[in-house]
XYZ file of C-alpha atoms in Angstrom:
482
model
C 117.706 86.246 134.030
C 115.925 89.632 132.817
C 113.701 91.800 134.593
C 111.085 90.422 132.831
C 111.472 86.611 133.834
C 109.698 87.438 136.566
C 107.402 90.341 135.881
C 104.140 90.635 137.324
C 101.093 90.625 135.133
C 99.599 93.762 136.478
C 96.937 94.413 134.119
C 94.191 94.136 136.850
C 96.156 97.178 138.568
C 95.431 99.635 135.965
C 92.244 101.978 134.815
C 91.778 100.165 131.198
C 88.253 102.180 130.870
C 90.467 105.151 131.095
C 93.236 103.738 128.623
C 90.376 103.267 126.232
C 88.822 106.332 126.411
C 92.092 108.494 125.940
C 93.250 106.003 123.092
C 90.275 104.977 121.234
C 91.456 100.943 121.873
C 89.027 98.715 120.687
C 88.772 95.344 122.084
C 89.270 92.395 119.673
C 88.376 89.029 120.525
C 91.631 87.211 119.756
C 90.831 83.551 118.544
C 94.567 82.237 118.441
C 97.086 82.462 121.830
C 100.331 83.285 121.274
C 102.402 79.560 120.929
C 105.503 78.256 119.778
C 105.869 77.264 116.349
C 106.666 73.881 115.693
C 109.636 73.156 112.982
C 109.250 69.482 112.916
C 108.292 68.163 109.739
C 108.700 69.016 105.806
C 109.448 72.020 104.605
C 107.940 73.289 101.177
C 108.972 77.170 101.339
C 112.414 78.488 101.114
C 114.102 78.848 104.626
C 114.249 82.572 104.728
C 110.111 82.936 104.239
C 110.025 80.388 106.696
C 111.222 82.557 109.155
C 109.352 85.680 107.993
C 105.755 83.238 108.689
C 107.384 81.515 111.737
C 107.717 84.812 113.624
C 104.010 86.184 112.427
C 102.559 82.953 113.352
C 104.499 83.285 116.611
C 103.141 86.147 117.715
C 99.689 84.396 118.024
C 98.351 87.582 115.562
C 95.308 85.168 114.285
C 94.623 82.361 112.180
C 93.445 82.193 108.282
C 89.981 82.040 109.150
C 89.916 85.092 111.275
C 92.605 86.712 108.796
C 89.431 86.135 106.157
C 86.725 87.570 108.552
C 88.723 90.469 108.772
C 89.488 90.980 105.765
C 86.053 91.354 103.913
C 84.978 92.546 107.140
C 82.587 89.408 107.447
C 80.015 89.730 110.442
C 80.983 93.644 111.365
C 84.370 91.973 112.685
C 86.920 94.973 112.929
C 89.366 95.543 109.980
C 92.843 94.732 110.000
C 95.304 97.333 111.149
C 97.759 98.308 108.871
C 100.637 96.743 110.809
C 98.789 93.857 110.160
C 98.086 94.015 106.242
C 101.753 94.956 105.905
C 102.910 91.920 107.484
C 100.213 89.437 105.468
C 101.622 91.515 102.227
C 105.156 90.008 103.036
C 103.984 86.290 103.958
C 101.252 85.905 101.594
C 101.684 82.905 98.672
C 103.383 83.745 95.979
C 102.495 81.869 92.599
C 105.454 79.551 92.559
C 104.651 78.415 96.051
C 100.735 78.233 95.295
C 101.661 75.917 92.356
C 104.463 74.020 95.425
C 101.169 73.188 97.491
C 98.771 72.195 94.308
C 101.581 70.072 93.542
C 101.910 68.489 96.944
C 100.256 65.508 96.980
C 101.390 63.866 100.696
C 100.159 63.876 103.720
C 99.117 67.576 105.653
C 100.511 66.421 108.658
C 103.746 65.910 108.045
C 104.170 69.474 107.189
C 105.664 72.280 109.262
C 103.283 74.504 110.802
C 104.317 77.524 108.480
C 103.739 75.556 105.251
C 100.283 74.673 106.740
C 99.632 78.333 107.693
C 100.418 79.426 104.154
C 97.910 76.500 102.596
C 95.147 77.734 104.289
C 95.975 81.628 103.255
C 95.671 79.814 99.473
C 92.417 78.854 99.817
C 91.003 83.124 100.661
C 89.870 84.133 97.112
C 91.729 87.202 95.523
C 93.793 87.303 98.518
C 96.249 90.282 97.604
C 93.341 92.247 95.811
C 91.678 92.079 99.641
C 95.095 93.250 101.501
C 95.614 95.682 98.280
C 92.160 96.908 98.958
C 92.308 97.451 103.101
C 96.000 98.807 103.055
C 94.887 101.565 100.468
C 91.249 102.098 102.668
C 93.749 102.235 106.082
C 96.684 104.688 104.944
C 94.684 107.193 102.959
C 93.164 109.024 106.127
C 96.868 109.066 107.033
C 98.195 110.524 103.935
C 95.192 112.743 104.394
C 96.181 114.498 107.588
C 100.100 114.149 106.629
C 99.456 116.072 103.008
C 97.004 119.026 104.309
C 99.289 120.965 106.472
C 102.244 120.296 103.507
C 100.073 121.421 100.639
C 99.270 124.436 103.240
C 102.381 125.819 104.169
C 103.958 125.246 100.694
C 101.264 127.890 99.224
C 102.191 129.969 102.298
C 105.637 129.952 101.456
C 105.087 130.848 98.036
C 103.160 133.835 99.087
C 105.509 134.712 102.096
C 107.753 135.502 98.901
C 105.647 138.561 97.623
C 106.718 140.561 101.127
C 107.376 144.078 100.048
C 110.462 143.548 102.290
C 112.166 140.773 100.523
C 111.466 142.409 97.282
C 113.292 145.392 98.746
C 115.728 143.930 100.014
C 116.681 141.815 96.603
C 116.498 144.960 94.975
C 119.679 146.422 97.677
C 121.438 143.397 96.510
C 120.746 143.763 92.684
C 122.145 147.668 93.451
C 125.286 146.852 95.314
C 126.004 143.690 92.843
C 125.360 146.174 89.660
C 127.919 149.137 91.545
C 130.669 146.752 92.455
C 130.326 145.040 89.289
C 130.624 148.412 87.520
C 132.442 148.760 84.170
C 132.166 144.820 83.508
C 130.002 142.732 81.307
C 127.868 141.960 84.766
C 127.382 145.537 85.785
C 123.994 145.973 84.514
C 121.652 143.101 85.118
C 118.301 143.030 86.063
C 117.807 140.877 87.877
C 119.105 137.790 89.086
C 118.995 133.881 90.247
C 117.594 132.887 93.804
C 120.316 130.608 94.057
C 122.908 133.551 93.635
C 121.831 134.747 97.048
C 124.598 132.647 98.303
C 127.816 135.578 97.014
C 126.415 137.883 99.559
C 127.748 135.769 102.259
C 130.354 133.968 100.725
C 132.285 136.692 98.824
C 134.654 139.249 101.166
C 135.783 141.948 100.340
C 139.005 144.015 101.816
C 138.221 143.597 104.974
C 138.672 139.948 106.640
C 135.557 138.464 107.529
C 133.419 140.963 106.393
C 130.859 140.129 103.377
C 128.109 142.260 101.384
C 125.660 140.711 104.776
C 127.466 142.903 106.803
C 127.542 145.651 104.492
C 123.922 145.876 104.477
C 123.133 145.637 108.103
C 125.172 148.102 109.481
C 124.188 150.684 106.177
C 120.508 149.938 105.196
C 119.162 147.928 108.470
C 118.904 151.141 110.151
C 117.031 152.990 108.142
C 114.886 150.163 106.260
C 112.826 148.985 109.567
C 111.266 146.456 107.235
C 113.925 144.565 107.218
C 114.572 144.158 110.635
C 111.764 141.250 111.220
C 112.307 139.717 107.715
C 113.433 136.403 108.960
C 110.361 136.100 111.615
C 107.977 137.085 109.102
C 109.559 134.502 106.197
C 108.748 131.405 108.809
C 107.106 129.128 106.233
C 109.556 129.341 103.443
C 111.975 128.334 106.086
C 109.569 125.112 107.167
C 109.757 124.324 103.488
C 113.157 123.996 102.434
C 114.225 121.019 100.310
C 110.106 120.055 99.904
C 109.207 120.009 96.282
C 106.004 121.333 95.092
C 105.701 118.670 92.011
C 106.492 115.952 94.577
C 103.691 117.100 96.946
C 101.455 117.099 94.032
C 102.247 113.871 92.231
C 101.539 112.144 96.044
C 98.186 114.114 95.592
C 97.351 112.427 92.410
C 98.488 108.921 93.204
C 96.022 109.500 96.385
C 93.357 110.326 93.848
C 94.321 107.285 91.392
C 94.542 104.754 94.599
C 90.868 105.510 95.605
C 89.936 104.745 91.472
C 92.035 101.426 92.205
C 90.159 101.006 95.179
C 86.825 101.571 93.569
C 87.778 98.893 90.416
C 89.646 96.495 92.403
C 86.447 96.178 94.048
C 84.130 95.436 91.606
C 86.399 93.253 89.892
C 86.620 91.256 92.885
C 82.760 90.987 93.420
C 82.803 89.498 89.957
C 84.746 86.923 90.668
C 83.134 86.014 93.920
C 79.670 85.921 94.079
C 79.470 85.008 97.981
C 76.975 87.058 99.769
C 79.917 88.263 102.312
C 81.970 89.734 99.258
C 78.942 91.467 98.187
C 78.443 92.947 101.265
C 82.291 93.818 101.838
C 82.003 95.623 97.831
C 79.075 98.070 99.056
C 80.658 98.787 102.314
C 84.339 99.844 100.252
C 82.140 101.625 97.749
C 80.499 103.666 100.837
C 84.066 104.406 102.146
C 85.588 105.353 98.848
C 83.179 108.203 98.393
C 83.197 109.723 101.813
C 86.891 109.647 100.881
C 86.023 111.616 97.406
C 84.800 114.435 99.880
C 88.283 114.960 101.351
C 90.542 113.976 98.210
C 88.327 117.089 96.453
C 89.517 119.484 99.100
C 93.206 117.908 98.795
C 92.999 118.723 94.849
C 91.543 122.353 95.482
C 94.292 122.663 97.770
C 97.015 121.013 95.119
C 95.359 123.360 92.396
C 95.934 126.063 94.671
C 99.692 125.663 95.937
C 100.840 124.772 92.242
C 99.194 128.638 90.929
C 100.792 130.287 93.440
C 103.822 128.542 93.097
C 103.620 129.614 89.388
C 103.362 133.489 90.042
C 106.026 132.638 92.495
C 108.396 131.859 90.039
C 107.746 134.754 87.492
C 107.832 137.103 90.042
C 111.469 135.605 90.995
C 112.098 135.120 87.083
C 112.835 131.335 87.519
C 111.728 128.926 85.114
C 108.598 127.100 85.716
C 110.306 124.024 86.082
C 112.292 124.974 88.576
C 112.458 123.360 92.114
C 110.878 124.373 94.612
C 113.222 122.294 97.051
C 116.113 124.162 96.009
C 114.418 128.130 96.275
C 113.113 127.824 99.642
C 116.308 126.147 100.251
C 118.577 128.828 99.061
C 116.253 132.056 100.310
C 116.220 130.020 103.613
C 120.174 129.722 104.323
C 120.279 133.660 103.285
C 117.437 134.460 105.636
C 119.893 131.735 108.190
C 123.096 133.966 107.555
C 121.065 137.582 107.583
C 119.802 136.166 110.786
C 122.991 135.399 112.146
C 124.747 139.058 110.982
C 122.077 141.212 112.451
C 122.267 139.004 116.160
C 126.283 139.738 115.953
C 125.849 143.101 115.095
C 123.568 143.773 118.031
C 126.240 142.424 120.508
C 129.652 143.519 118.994
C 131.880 145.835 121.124
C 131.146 149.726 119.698
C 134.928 150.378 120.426
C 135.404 148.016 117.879
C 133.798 150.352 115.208
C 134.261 153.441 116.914
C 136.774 154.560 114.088
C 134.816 153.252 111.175
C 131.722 155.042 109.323
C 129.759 152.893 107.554
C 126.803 153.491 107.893
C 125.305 157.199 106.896
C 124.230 159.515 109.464
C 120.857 160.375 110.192
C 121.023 163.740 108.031
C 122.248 161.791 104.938
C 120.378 159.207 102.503
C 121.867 156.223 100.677
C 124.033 156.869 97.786
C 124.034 154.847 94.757
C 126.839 156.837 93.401
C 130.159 156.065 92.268
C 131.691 156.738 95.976
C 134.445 154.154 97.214
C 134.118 153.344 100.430
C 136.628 152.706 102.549
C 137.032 150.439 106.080
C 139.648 150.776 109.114
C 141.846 147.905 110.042
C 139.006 147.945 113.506
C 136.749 146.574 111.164
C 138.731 143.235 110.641
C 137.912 141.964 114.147
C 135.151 139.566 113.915
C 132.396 140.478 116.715
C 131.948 138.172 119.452
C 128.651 137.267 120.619
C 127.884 137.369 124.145
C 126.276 134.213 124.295
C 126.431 132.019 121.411
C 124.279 128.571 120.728
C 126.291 125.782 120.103
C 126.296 124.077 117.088
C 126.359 120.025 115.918
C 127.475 117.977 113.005
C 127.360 113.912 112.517
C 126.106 111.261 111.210
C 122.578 109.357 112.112
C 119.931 107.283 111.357
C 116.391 109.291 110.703
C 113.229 107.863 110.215
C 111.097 107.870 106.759
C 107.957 109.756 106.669
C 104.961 107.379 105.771
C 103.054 104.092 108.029
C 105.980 101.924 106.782
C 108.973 103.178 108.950
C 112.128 102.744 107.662
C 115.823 104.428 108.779
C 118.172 105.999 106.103
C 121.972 106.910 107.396
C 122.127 110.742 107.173
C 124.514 113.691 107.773
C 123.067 116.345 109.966
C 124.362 120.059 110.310
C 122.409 121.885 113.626
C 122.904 125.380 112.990
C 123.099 128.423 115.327
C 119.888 129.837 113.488
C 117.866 126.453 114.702
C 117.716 124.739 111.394
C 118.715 121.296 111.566
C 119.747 120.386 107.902
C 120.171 116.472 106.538
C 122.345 115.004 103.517
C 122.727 112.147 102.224
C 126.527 112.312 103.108
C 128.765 115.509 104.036
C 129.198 118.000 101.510
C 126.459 117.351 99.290
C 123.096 118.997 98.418
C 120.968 119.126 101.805
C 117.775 116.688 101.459
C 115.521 118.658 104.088
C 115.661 121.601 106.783
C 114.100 120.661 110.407
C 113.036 124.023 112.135
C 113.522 123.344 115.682
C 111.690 126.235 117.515
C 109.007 124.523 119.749
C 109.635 120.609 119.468
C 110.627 119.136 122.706
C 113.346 115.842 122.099
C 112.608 113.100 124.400
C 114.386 109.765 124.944
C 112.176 106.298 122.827
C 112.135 103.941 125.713
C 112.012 100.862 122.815
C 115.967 101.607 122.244
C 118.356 103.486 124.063
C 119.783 105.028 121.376
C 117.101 106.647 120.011
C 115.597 110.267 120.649
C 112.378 111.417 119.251
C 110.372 114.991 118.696
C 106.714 115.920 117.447
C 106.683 118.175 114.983
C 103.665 119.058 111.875
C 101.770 116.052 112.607
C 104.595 113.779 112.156
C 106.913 111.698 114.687
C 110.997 112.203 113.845
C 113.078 109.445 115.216
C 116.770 109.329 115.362
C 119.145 107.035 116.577
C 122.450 108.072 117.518
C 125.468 105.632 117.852
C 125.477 105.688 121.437
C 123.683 106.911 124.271
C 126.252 109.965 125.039
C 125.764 111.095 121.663
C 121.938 111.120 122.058
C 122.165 113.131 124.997
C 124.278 115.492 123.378
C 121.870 116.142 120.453
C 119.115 116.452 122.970
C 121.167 119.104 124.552
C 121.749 120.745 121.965
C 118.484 120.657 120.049
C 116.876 121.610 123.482
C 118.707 125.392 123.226
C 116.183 125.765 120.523
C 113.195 124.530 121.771
C-alpha cells in the first residue's frame, strides 16, 4: 500500500483562516461528493469521450444544475474557475451527440452515468456561448498582467538601442570591417546588418583564437570607458531576445476583439433567452466588459507606444520595417553574450602571456585609422584561461507553454557562461527564446520528481528533465547564476 492508504485527514490541524487570508480561497458550497462512476448500462458516446466525462464526473466537480448556476452566475453563486470552463469546453455535447440523445427514445435508466451527465448539459441554453463567454471574462485579467510588463520591456529594449555607446561601438566595427576590407568591393559601406554582428566573433584572423572581439577590447576598451558597462546597461534587449514585437501586438488586438465578442455574444444570448437570470447575467458581463475597456485602453497606448519606438528603432539600425524583432534583439544579444565573455577573459589572462605583444596604443598615442598593418607574436595564440569559469549545459527537455492552458513542448536548451539560457526547437536551429537567469531561484515541483521550476516576469517556467540526476544538475548549474 501507499503512504496515502492510510493518511490522516488533518484538516482540523491547520490555521484555514490564515490559508484564506494569504490565498484569497473562497469557500464554495460543493453540492455533489466525489463518487465512483458507474459503467453499467448503454453507452451512446464514443468510448474515448466516455472517459474524458467519466474522470470529470469522478472528481465529484458538480452537477448540471450547479454547472448552470455558475455559469450565468444565478443567485450571486461564484463563477467557474477557468480549470473548470476548460474542462466543460472538452466534455460539452457536440451536435452529432445532441442529435444521439434527441434520437434516443428508451428508457433514462438504462444509460451509463456519463451519457446521463451529458443529457442534462443539453438541456443549459447556448451552452458553449456561456463557457465562451466566462473563459474569455476569466483569462483576460491574466493576459492583462502577462502582456504589461512584455509590451514594457520590448519599448525599453528598443530604446536601450539609441545608447551613445552601442552606436559607438557599431561605428568601431563599421571602421575596422571598412580597413580590413580595404581595396575590395566591401571596403566602403556604410553601414551594415544587425545580424552581421555575428563575423566579429566568428571570423579569426592570423592569430589562433583570436577574433575582431578581442581586437577591440584590448585596443579601444581602454580608452572608450563607455564601453566597459555596455552589456549591464543593454539588460532589456537581452530579456527580449526571440520576442516579436508584431506578435505582442496582434495578442493585444485579439484581447481587444475578445472583449467585442464578449460584449455581442452577450446580447445575442439575451435574445435568445428571455429568462430573468440571463438578463441579469447580460448586465453583470456588460458591467465587467467595460471596467475591462479601462485596462485594454492602457494595453493599446502601451501597444501604440512599443510599435513607434520599435519603428525609429529600425531606421536608426537601417533595417526594414518588417523586420523581426525576435531576430535583432536576438543577434545584438549573443554579441553583447560574446563581448561579455572577451572582456571577463581579458581581465584574468596571465600578463606574461602578452608581455611581448603591443596591441593596444599607449597612453601618449590615439587610435589610428590608417593604413598601418598590425602585427601579433606567436604569445598571442594562447587562449587565456579564466580563473574561475561557470560551467556550462546543453540537452534536451520538456518546457512549459506560456498561457492558463499548460502544455509541454520537447526543446533543446544551451545554458551559457554569460547566464542566458537559450531554447530550440531541436539542436542547431534558430533559437526560439533567451531565459536571463540572474535572480530566479530553481526549486524542485513536488507534483513530479522530474520537474524543476523558477519565477521569473510574472510567469512560472517548468521543466522536466528525464531523470531526477539530470534535474539536479540543471539546478546546479542554473543556481551559479542566480
Amino acid at each position: 500500500d501507499s503512504i496515502w492508504a492510510g493518511a490522516d485527514d488533518l484538516i482540523r490541524s491547520i490555521d484555514t483562516n490564515r490559508l484564506k487570508q494569504l490565498y484569497g480561497i473562497i469557500t464554495v458550497q460543493r453540492t455533489t461528493a466525489p463518487q465512483a462512476v458507474s459503467t453499467s448500462g448503454k453507452l451512446l458516446m464514443e468510448a474515448d469521450k466516455a472517459r474524458i466525462v467519466g474522470i470529470f464526473l469522478s472528481s465529484g466537480r458538480m452537477d448540471a444544475k450547479e454547472i448552470a448556476q455558475r455559469l450565468s452566475n444565478d443567485d450571486g453563486t461564484q463563477p467557474l474557475s477557468a480549470e473548470h470552463l476548460t474542462a466543460l469546453q472538452r466534455i460539452q455535447p457536440t451536435a452529432d451527440e445532441r442529435s444521439t440523445y434527441e434520437k434516443y427514445t428508451g428508457p433514462i435508466s438504462q444509460l451509463q452515468d456519463v451519457d446521463r451527465f451529458l443529457m442534462e448539459l443539453c438541456k443549459i441554453e447556448n451552452l458553449a456561448s456561456l463557457i465562451d463567454i466566462q473563459l474569455l471574462l476569466v483569462e483576460f485579467p491574466h493576459q492583462v498582467h502577462t502582456l504589461k510588463p512584455l509590451l514594457q520591456n520590448m519599448a525599453r529594449a528598443c530604446k536601450e538601442v539609441f545608447k551613445p555607446s552601442f552606436k559607438r561601438l557599431l561605428e568601431y566595427i563599421l571602421a575596422i570591417g571598412n580597413y580590413l576590407n580595404c581595396g575590395s568591393a566591401k571596403g566602403n559601406c556604410y553601414g551594415f546588418r544587425i545580424s552581421s554582428l555575428s563575423q566579429t566573433y566568428s571570423i579569426k584572423g592570423s592569430v589562433k583564437d583570436y577574433t575582431m572581439l578581442n581586437y577591440i577590447v584590448d585596443t579601444v576598451l581602454p580608452y572608450e570607458k563607455s564601453l566597459q558597462t555596455l552589456v549591464q546597461d543593454m539588460l532589456y534587449v537581452r530579456e527580449c531576445s526571440g520576442v516579436s514585437v508584431h506578435q505582442l501586438a496582434l495578442e493585444v488586438d485579439s484581447l481587444a476583439k475578445g472583449l467585442e465578442h464578449i460584449k455581442k455574444t452577450a446580447g445575442k444570448v439575451v435574445q435568445e433567452c428571455k429568462s430573468s437570470s440571463i438578463r441579469k447575467f447580460h448586465d453583470r458581463v456588460q458591467r465587467v466588459v467595460e471596467s475591462h475597456r479601462v485596462e485594454l485602453a492602457g494595453l493599446l497606448t502601451m501597444r501604440d507606444e512599443m510599435m513607434k519606438t520599435f519603428g525609429k528603432m529600425t531606421n536608426y539600425l537601417g533595417e526594414q520595417p518588417t523586420a523581426d524583432s525576435g531576430e535583432i534583439f536576438f543577434n545584438i544579444t549573443r554579441f553583447l553574450n560574446e563581448f561579455d565573455n572577451v572582456i571577463e577573459k581579458s581581465k584574468t589572462k596571465d600578463k606574461s602571456d602578452m608581455k611581448d605583444t603591443k596591441l593596444a596604443p599607449s597612453s601618449t598615442e590615439k587610435l589610428s585609422t590608417t593604413s598601418t598593418t598590425v602585427k601579433y607574436s606567436a604569445s598571442a595564440a594562447t587562449t587565456p584561461k579564466a580563473t574561475s569559469k561557470k560551467r556550462t549545459r546543453q540537452g534536451f527537455m520538456e518546457k512549459s507553454s506560456a498561457g492558463p492552458i499548460i502544455k509541454f513542448d520537447r526543446r533543446w536548451f544551451d545554458l551559457t557562461a554569460t547566464g542566458n539560457l537559450y531554447y530550440y526547437k531541436k539542436e542547431g536551429t534558430k533559437a526560439l527564446g533567451n531565459i536571463y537567469l540572474r535572480g530566479v531561484k530553481p526549486y524542485l515541483d513536488s507534483s513530479n520528481e522530474n520537474m524543476f521550476c523558477f519565477e521569473l516576469e510574472g510567469r512560472k517556467w517548468q521543466f522536466v528533465a528525464k531523470s531526477r540526476e539530470e534535474v539536479l544538475e540543471w539546478m546546479a548549474d542554473i543556481n551559479q547564476y542566480a
